[in-house]
Short mmCIF file of C-alpha atoms in Angstrom, two decimals:
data_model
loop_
_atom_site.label_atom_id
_atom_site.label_comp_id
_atom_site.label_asym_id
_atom_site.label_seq_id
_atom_site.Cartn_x
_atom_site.Cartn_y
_atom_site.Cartn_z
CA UNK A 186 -5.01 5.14 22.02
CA UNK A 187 -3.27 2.68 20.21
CA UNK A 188 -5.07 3.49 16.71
CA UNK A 189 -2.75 6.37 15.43
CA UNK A 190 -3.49 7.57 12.51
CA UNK A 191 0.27 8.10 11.72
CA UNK A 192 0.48 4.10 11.43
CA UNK A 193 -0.76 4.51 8.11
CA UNK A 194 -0.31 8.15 6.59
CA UNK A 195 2.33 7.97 3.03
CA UNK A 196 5.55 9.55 4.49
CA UNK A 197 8.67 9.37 4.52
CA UNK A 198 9.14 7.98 7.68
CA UNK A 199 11.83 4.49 7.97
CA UNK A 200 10.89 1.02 9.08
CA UNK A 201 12.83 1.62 11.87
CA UNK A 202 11.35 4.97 12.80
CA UNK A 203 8.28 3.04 12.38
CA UNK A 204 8.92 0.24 14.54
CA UNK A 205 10.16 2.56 17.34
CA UNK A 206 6.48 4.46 17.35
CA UNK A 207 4.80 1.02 17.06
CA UNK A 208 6.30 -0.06 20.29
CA UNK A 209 5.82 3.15 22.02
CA UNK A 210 2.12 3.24 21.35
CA UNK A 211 1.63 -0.68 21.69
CA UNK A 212 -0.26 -1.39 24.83
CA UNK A 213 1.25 -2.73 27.62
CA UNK A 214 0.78 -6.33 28.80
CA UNK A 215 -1.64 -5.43 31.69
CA UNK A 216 -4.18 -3.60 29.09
CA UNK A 217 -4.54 -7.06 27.63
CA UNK A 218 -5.28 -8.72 31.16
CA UNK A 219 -8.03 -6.44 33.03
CA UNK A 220 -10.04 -7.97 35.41
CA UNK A 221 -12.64 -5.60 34.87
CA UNK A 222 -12.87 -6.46 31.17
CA UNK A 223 -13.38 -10.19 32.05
CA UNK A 224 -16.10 -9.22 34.15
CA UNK A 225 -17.73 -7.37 31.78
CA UNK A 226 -17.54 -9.62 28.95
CA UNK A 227 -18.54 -12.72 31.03
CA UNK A 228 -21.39 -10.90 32.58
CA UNK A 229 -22.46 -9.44 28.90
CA UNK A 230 -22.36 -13.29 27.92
CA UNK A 231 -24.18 -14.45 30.76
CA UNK A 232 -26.82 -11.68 30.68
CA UNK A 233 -27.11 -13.24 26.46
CA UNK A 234 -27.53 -16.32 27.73
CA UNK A 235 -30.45 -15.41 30.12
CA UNK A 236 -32.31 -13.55 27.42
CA UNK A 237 -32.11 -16.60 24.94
CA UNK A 238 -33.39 -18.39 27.72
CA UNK A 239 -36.34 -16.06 29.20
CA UNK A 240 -37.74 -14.24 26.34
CA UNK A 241 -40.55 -15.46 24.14
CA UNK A 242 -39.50 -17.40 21.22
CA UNK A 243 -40.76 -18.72 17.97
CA UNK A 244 -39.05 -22.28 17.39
CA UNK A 245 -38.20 -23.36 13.71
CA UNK A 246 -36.60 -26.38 12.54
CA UNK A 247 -32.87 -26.41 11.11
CA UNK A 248 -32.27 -28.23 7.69
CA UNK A 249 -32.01 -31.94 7.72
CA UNK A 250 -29.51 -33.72 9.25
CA UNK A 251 -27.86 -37.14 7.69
CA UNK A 252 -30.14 -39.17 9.49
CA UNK A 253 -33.06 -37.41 8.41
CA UNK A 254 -34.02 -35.42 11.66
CA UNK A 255 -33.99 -31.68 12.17
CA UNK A 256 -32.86 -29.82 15.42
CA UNK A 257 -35.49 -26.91 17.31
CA UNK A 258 -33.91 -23.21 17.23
CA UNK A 259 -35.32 -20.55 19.19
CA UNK A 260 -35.89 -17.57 17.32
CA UNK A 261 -35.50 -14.21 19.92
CA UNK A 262 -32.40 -12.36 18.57
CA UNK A 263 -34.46 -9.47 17.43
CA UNK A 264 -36.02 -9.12 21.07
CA UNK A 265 -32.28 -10.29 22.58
CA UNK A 266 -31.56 -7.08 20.58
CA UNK A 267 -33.74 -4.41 21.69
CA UNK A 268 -33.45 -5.74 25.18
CA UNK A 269 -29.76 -5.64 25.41
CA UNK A 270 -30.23 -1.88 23.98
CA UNK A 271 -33.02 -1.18 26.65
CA UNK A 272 -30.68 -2.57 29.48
CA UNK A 273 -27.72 -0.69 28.47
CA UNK A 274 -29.88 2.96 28.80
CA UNK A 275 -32.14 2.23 31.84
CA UNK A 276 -31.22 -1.04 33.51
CA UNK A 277 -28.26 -1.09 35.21
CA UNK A 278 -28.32 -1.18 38.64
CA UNK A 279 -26.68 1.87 41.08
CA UNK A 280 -25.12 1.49 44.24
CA UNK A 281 -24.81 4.10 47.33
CA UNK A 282 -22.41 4.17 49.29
CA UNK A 283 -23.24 1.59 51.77
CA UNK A 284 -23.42 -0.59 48.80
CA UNK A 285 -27.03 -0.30 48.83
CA UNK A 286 -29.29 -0.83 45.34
CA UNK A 287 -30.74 2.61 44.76
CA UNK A 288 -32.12 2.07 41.52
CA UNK A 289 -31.77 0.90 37.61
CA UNK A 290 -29.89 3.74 35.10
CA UNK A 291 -27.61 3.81 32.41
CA UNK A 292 -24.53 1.47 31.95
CA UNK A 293 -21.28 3.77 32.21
CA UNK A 294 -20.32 2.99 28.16
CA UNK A 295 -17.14 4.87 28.36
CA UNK A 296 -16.02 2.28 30.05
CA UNK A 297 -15.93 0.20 26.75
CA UNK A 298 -13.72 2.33 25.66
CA UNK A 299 -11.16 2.30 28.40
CA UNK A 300 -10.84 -1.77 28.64
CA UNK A 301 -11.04 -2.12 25.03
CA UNK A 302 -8.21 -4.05 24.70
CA UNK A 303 -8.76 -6.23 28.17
CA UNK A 304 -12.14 -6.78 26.38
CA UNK A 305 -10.27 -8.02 23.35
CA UNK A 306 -7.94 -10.22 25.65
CA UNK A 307 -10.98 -11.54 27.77
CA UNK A 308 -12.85 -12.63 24.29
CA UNK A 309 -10.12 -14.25 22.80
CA UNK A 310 -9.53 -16.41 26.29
CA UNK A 311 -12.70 -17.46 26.56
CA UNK A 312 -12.61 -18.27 22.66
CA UNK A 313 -9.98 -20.72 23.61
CA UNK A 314 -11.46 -21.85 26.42
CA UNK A 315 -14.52 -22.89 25.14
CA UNK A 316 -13.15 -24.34 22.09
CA UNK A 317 -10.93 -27.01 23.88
CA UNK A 318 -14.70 -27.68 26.02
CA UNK A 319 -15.97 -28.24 22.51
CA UNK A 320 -12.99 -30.73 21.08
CA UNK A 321 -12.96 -32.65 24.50
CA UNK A 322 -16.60 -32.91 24.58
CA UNK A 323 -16.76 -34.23 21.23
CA UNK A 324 -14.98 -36.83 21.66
CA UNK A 325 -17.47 -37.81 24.45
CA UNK A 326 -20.90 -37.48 23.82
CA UNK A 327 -22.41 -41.21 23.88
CA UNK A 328 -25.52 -40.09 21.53
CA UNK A 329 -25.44 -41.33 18.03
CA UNK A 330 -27.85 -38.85 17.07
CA UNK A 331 -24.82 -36.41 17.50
CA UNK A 332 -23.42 -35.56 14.29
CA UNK A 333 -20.06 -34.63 13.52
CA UNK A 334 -18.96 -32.25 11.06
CA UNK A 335 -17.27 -33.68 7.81
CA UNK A 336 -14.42 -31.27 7.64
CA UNK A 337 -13.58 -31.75 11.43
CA UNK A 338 -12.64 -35.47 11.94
CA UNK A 339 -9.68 -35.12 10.01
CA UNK A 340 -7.46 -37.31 12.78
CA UNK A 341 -5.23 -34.07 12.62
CA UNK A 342 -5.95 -32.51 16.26
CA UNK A 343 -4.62 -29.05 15.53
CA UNK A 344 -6.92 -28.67 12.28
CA UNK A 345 -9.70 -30.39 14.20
CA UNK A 346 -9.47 -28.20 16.80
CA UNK A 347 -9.50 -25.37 14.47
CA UNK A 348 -12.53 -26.22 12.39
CA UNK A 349 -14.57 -28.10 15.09
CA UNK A 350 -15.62 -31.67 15.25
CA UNK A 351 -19.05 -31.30 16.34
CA UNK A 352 -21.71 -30.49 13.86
CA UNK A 353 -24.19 -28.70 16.61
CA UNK A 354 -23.26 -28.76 20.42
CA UNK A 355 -25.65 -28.65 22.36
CA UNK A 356 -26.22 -28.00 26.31
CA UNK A 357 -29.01 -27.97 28.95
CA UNK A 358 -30.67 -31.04 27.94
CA UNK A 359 -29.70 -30.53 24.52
CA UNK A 360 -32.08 -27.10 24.34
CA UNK A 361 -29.36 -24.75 23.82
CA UNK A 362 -27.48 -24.98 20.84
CA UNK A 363 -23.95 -23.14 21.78
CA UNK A 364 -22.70 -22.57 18.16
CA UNK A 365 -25.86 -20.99 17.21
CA UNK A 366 -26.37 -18.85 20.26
CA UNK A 367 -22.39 -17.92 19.46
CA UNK A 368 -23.13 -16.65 15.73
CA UNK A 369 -25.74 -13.36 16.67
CA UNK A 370 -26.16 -13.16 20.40
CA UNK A 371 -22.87 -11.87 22.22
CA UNK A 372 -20.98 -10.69 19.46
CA UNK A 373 -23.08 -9.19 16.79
CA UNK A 374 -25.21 -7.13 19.23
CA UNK A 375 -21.89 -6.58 21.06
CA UNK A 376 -20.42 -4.79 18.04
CA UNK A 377 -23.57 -2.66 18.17
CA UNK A 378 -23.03 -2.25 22.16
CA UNK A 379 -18.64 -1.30 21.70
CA UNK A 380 -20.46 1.17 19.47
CA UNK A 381 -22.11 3.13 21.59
CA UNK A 382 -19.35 3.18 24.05
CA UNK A 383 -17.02 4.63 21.52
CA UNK A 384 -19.59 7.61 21.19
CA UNK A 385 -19.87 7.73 24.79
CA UNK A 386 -16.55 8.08 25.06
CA UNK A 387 -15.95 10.84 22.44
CA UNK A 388 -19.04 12.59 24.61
CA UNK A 389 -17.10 12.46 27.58
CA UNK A 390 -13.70 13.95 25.57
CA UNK A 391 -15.04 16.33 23.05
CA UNK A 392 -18.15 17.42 24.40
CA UNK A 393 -20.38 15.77 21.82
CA UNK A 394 -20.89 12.80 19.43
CA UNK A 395 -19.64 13.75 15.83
CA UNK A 396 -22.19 13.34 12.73
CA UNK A 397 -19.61 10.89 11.77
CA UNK A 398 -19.97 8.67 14.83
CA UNK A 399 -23.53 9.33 14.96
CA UNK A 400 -23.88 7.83 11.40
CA UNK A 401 -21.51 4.99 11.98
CA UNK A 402 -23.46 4.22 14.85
CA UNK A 403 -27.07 3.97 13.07
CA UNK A 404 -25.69 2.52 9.64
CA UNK A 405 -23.84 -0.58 11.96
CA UNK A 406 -27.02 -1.02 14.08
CA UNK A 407 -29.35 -1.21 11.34
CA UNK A 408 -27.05 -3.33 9.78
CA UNK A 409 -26.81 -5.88 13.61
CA UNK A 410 -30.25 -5.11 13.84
CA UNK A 411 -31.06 -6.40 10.06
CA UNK A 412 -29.21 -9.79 10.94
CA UNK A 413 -31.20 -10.56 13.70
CA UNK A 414 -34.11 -9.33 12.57
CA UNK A 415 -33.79 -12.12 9.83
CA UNK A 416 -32.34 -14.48 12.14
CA UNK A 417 -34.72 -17.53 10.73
CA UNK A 418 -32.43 -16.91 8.04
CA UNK A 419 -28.73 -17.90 9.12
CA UNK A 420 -30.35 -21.75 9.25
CA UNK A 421 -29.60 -22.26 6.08
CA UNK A 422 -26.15 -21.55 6.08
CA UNK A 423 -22.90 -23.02 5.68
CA UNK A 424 -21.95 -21.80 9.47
CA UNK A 425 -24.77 -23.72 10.68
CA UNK A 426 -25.72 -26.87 8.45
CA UNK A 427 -21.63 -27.56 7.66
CA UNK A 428 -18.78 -25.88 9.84
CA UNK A 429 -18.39 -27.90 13.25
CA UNK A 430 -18.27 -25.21 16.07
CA UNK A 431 -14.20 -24.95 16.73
CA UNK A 432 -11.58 -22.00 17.48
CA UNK A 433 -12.78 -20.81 13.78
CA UNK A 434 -15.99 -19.67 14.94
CA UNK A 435 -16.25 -19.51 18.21
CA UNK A 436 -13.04 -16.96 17.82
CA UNK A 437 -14.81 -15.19 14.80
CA UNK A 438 -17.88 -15.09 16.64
CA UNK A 439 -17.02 -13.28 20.04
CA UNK A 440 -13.64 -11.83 19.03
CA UNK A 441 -13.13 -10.67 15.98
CA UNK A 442 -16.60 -9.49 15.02
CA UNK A 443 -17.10 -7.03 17.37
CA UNK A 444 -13.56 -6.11 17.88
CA UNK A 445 -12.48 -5.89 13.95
CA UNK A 446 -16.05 -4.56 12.86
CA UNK A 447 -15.86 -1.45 15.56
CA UNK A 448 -12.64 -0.08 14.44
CA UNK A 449 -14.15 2.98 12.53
CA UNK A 450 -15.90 4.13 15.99
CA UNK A 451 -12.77 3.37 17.99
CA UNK A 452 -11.17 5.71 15.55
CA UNK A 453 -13.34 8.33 15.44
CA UNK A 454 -13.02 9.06 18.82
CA UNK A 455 -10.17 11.25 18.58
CA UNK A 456 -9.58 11.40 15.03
CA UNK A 457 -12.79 12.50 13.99
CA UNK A 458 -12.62 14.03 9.96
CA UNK A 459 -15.45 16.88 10.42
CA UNK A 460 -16.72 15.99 6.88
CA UNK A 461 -18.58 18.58 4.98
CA UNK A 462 -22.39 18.16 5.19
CA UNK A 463 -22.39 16.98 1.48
CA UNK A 464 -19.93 14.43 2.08
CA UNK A 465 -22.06 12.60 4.77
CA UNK A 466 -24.95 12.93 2.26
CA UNK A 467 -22.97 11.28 -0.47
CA UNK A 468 -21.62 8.77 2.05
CA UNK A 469 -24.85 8.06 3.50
CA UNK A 470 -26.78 7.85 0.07
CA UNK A 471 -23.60 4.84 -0.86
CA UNK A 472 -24.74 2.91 2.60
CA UNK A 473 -28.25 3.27 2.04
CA UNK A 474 -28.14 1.72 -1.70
CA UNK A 475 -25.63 -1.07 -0.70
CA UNK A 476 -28.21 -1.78 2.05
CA UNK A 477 -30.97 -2.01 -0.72
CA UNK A 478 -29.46 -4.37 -2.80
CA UNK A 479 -28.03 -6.41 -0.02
CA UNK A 480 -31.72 -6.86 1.49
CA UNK A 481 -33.68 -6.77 -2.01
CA UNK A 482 -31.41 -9.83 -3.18
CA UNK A 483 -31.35 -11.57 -0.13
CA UNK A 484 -35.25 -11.27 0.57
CA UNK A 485 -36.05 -11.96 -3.23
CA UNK A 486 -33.98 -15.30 -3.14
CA UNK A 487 -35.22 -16.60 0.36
CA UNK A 488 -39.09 -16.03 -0.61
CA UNK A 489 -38.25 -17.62 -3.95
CA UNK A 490 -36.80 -20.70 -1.85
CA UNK A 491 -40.14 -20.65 0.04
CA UNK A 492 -42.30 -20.72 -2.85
CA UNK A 493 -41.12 -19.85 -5.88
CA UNK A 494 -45.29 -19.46 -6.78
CA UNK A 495 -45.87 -16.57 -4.49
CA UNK A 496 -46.62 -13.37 -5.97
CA UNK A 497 -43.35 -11.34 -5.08
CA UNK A 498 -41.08 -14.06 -6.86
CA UNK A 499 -43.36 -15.59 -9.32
CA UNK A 500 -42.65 -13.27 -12.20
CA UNK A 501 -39.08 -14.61 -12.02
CA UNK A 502 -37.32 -16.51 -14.77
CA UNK A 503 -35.51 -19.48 -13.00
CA UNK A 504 -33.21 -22.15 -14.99
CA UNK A 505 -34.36 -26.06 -13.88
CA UNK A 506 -31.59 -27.67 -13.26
CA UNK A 507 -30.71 -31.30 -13.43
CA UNK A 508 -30.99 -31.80 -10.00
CA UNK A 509 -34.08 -30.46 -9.69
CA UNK A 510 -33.12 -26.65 -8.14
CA UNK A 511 -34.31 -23.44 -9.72
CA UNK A 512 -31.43 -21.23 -10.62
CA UNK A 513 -32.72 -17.35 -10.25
CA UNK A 514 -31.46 -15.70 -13.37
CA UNK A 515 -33.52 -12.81 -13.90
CA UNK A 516 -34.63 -9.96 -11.15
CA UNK A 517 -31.69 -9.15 -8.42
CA UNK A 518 -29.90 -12.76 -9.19
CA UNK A 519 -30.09 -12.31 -12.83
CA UNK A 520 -27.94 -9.00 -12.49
CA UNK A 521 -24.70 -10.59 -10.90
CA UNK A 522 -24.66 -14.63 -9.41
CA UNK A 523 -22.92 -12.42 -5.99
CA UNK A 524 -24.93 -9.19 -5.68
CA UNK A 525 -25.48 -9.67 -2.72
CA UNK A 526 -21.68 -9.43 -1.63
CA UNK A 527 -22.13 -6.07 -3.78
CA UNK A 528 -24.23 -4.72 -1.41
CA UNK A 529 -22.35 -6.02 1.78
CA UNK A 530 -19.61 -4.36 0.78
CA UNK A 531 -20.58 -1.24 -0.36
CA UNK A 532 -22.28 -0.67 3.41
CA UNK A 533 -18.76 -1.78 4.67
CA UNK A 534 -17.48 0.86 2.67
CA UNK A 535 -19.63 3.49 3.43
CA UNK A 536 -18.94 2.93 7.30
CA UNK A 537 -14.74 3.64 6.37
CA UNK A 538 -15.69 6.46 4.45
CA UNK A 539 -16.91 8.18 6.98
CA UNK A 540 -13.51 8.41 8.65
CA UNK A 541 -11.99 10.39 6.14
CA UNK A 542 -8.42 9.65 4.80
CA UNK A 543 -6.38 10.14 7.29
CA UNK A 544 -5.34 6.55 8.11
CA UNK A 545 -5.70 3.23 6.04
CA UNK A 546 -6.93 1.78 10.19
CA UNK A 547 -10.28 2.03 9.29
CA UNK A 548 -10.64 0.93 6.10
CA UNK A 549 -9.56 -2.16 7.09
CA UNK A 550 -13.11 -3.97 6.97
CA UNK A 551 -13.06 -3.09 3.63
CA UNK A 552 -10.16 -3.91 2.29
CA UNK A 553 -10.41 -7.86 4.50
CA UNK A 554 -14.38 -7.95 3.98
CA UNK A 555 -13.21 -7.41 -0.39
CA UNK A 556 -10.66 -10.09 0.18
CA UNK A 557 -13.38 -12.26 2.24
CA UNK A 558 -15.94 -11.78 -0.49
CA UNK A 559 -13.77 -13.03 -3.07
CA UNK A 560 -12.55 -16.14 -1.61
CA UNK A 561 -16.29 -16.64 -0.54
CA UNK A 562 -17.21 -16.52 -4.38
CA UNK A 563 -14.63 -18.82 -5.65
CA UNK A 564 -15.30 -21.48 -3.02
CA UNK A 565 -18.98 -21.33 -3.93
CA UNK A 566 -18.09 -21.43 -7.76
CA UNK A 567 -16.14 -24.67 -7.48
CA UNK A 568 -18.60 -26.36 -5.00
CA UNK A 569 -21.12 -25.34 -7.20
CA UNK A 570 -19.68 -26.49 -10.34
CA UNK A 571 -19.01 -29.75 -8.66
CA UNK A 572 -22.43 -29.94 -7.70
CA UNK A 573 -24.62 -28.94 -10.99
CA UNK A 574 -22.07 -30.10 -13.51
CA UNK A 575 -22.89 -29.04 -16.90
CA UNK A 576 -25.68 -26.93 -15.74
CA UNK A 577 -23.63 -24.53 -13.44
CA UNK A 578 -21.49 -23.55 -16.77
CA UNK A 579 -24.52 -23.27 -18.34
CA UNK A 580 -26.20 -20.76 -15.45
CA UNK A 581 -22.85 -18.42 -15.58
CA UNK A 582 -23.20 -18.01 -19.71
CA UNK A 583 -27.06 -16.46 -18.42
CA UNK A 584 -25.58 -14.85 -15.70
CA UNK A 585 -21.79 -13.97 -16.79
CA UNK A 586 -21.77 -10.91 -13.91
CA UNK A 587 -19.87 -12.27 -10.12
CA UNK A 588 -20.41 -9.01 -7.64
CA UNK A 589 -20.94 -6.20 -10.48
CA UNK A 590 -23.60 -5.78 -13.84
CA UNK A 591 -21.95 -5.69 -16.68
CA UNK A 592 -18.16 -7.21 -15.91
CA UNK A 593 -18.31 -10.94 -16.73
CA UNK A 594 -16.18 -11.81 -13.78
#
């Protein structure tokens, strides 16, 4: 399938042996460029598209751009969510014979399975094409209340191209805002979606879903279902207020998301670990506290950017900075400056854990989500340090800790 496990087992085996197996289990050309998969995915990002646009919607207002103003966001994900979930059980539409509609049932999942890598080709197509639409279009939008990113009008067209020249993009009478729609919506629930077609497909070869897959499965959803359920929240991020919408993103978004983040229930479907019951216990018990401190912090510091005098946040101690921003340095933020990333991880962790050891494959997310984490937290520490001076060295002598309590790092 692609994902053997003997890719990665310690052995003895040469490079060239290696190389040989590689190439035999390397799918072909055509697997890459399915038909069927580019159906699929432009229909999936179509049928997005007509959820963002039909379903009822609370509207906020992005951060302020340089000339002052702030852009409208419609806020569905979490109903784009259970909707997409809804559709996939009980609203596909069936076909007799005679190509007549006979009703609305389940999507046939397996079949995410089978095109998975067509799926992966189709994504990373339509990555490309939409992100030379976005570079040519940039350069000819005649509204000077379009704002182009800083980092993306470089002059170099490659790295332009790359990081995106335009700040938010924006189609059908500037209502839909394509980089935001990008960063939850076709993607992020489409993880959750390949998900349940991996399980589908381990149904249709094994005769049942494995506790394994079962808990990847709920632990991932919760975890799509989390983001979107706090969408109002990605409007203050660096994705959204600072990154133009280029082949960074719009690739990140709709490729490797849901095609990188699945791997543990691609490889579970045939090289499932049968875990001991107290092993998915302890496993579980690791995802559910990485969850709580990854939504404790997270919730604590966005209601203490809301109103630092409301009653959840006001027994915080807070450093005033020169600037005029409150520092957190006490509660969940006054344990590590990054616990957040702590908790990220340790739910990314969980998920390859419950894969066993049979392959490094699936550990993977862990292993580039650690690496991602850390380059995360050193950007931040020199932007902040540019931006609070004095005071930033200051805040990391209160709060020595970067992802763990009690390591000054």
């Amino acid at each position: 399938d692609g994902l053997e496990a003997g890719y990665c087992l310690a052995g003895p085996l040469q490079l060239g042996e290696l190389a040989v197996k590689f190439r035999a289990q390397t799918p072909p050309l055509a697997a890459w460029c399915s038909w069927r998969a580019a159906g699929i995915f432009i229909g999936w990002f179509a049928f997005q598209v007509a959820l963002e646009r039909l379903l009822p919607a609370e509207v906020a207002q992005g951060v302020a751009l340089a000339d002052g103003s702030r852009l409208d966001y419609k806020l569905n994900g979490h109903l784009a969510f259970w909707a997409s979930l809804l559709a996939m059980g009980h609203g596909f539409p069936k076909f007799d014979a005679a190509a007549r509609l006979t009703g609305l049932g389940g999507f046939p999942l397996a079949v995410l399975y089978d095109e998975y890598f067509g799926l992966i080709g189709a994504s990373v197509a339509f990555s490309v094409v939409l992100t030379v639409y976005l570079y040519a279009r940039s350069f000819g939008v005649a509204d000077p209340k379009v704002e182009l990113a800083a980092g993306g009008v470089s002059g170099n067209p490659f790295y332009d191209l790359f990081i995106g020249r335009e700040l938010n993009p924006r189609v059908l009478g500037s209502t839909f805002d394509l980089k935001y729609f990008c960063e939850l919506r076709p993607g992020l629930i489409g993880w959750c979606v390949l998900n349940l077609g991996m399980a589908a497909k381990q149904r249709e070869l094994h005769g049942g879903v494995s506790p394994s897959m079962a808990l990847v499965c709920l632990f991932q959803g919760v975890y799509v279902w989390d983001a979107v359920y706090q969408e109002r929240a990605i409007l203050t991020t660096m994705d959204i207020t600072t990154d133009g919408f280029g082949f960074m993103l719009a690739f990140g978004d709709l490729a490797w998301v849901p095609f990188t983040y699945s791997l543990q229930a691609r490889y579970l479907v045939n090289h499932d670990p049968a875990l001991p019951a107290w092993a998915l216990v302890a496993v579980a018990a690791l995802n559910c506290l990485g969850y709580a401190v990854f939504r404790g912090a997270n919730s604590q510091k966005d209601a203490f950017r809301r109103d630092p005098s409301a009653r959840e946040v006001s027994h915080l101690q807070f450093m005033q900075t020169k600037r005029g921003t409150k520092l957190l340095v006490s509660g969940w933020w006054g344990l590590a400056r990054k616990i957040n990333y702590t908790g990220d991880w340790l739910m990314g962790l969980s998920w390859c854990l419950l894969c066993g050891f049979g392959s490094l494959v699936p550990y993977f997310y862990a292993i580039y989500f650690g690496v991602l984490l850390v380059h995360r937290a050193v950007r931040d520490d020199g932007f902040c340090n540019e931006k609070y001076g004095a005071d930033w060295a200051t805040y990391k002598k209160k709060v020595p800790s970067t992802f763990f309590p009690g390591i000054p790092i």
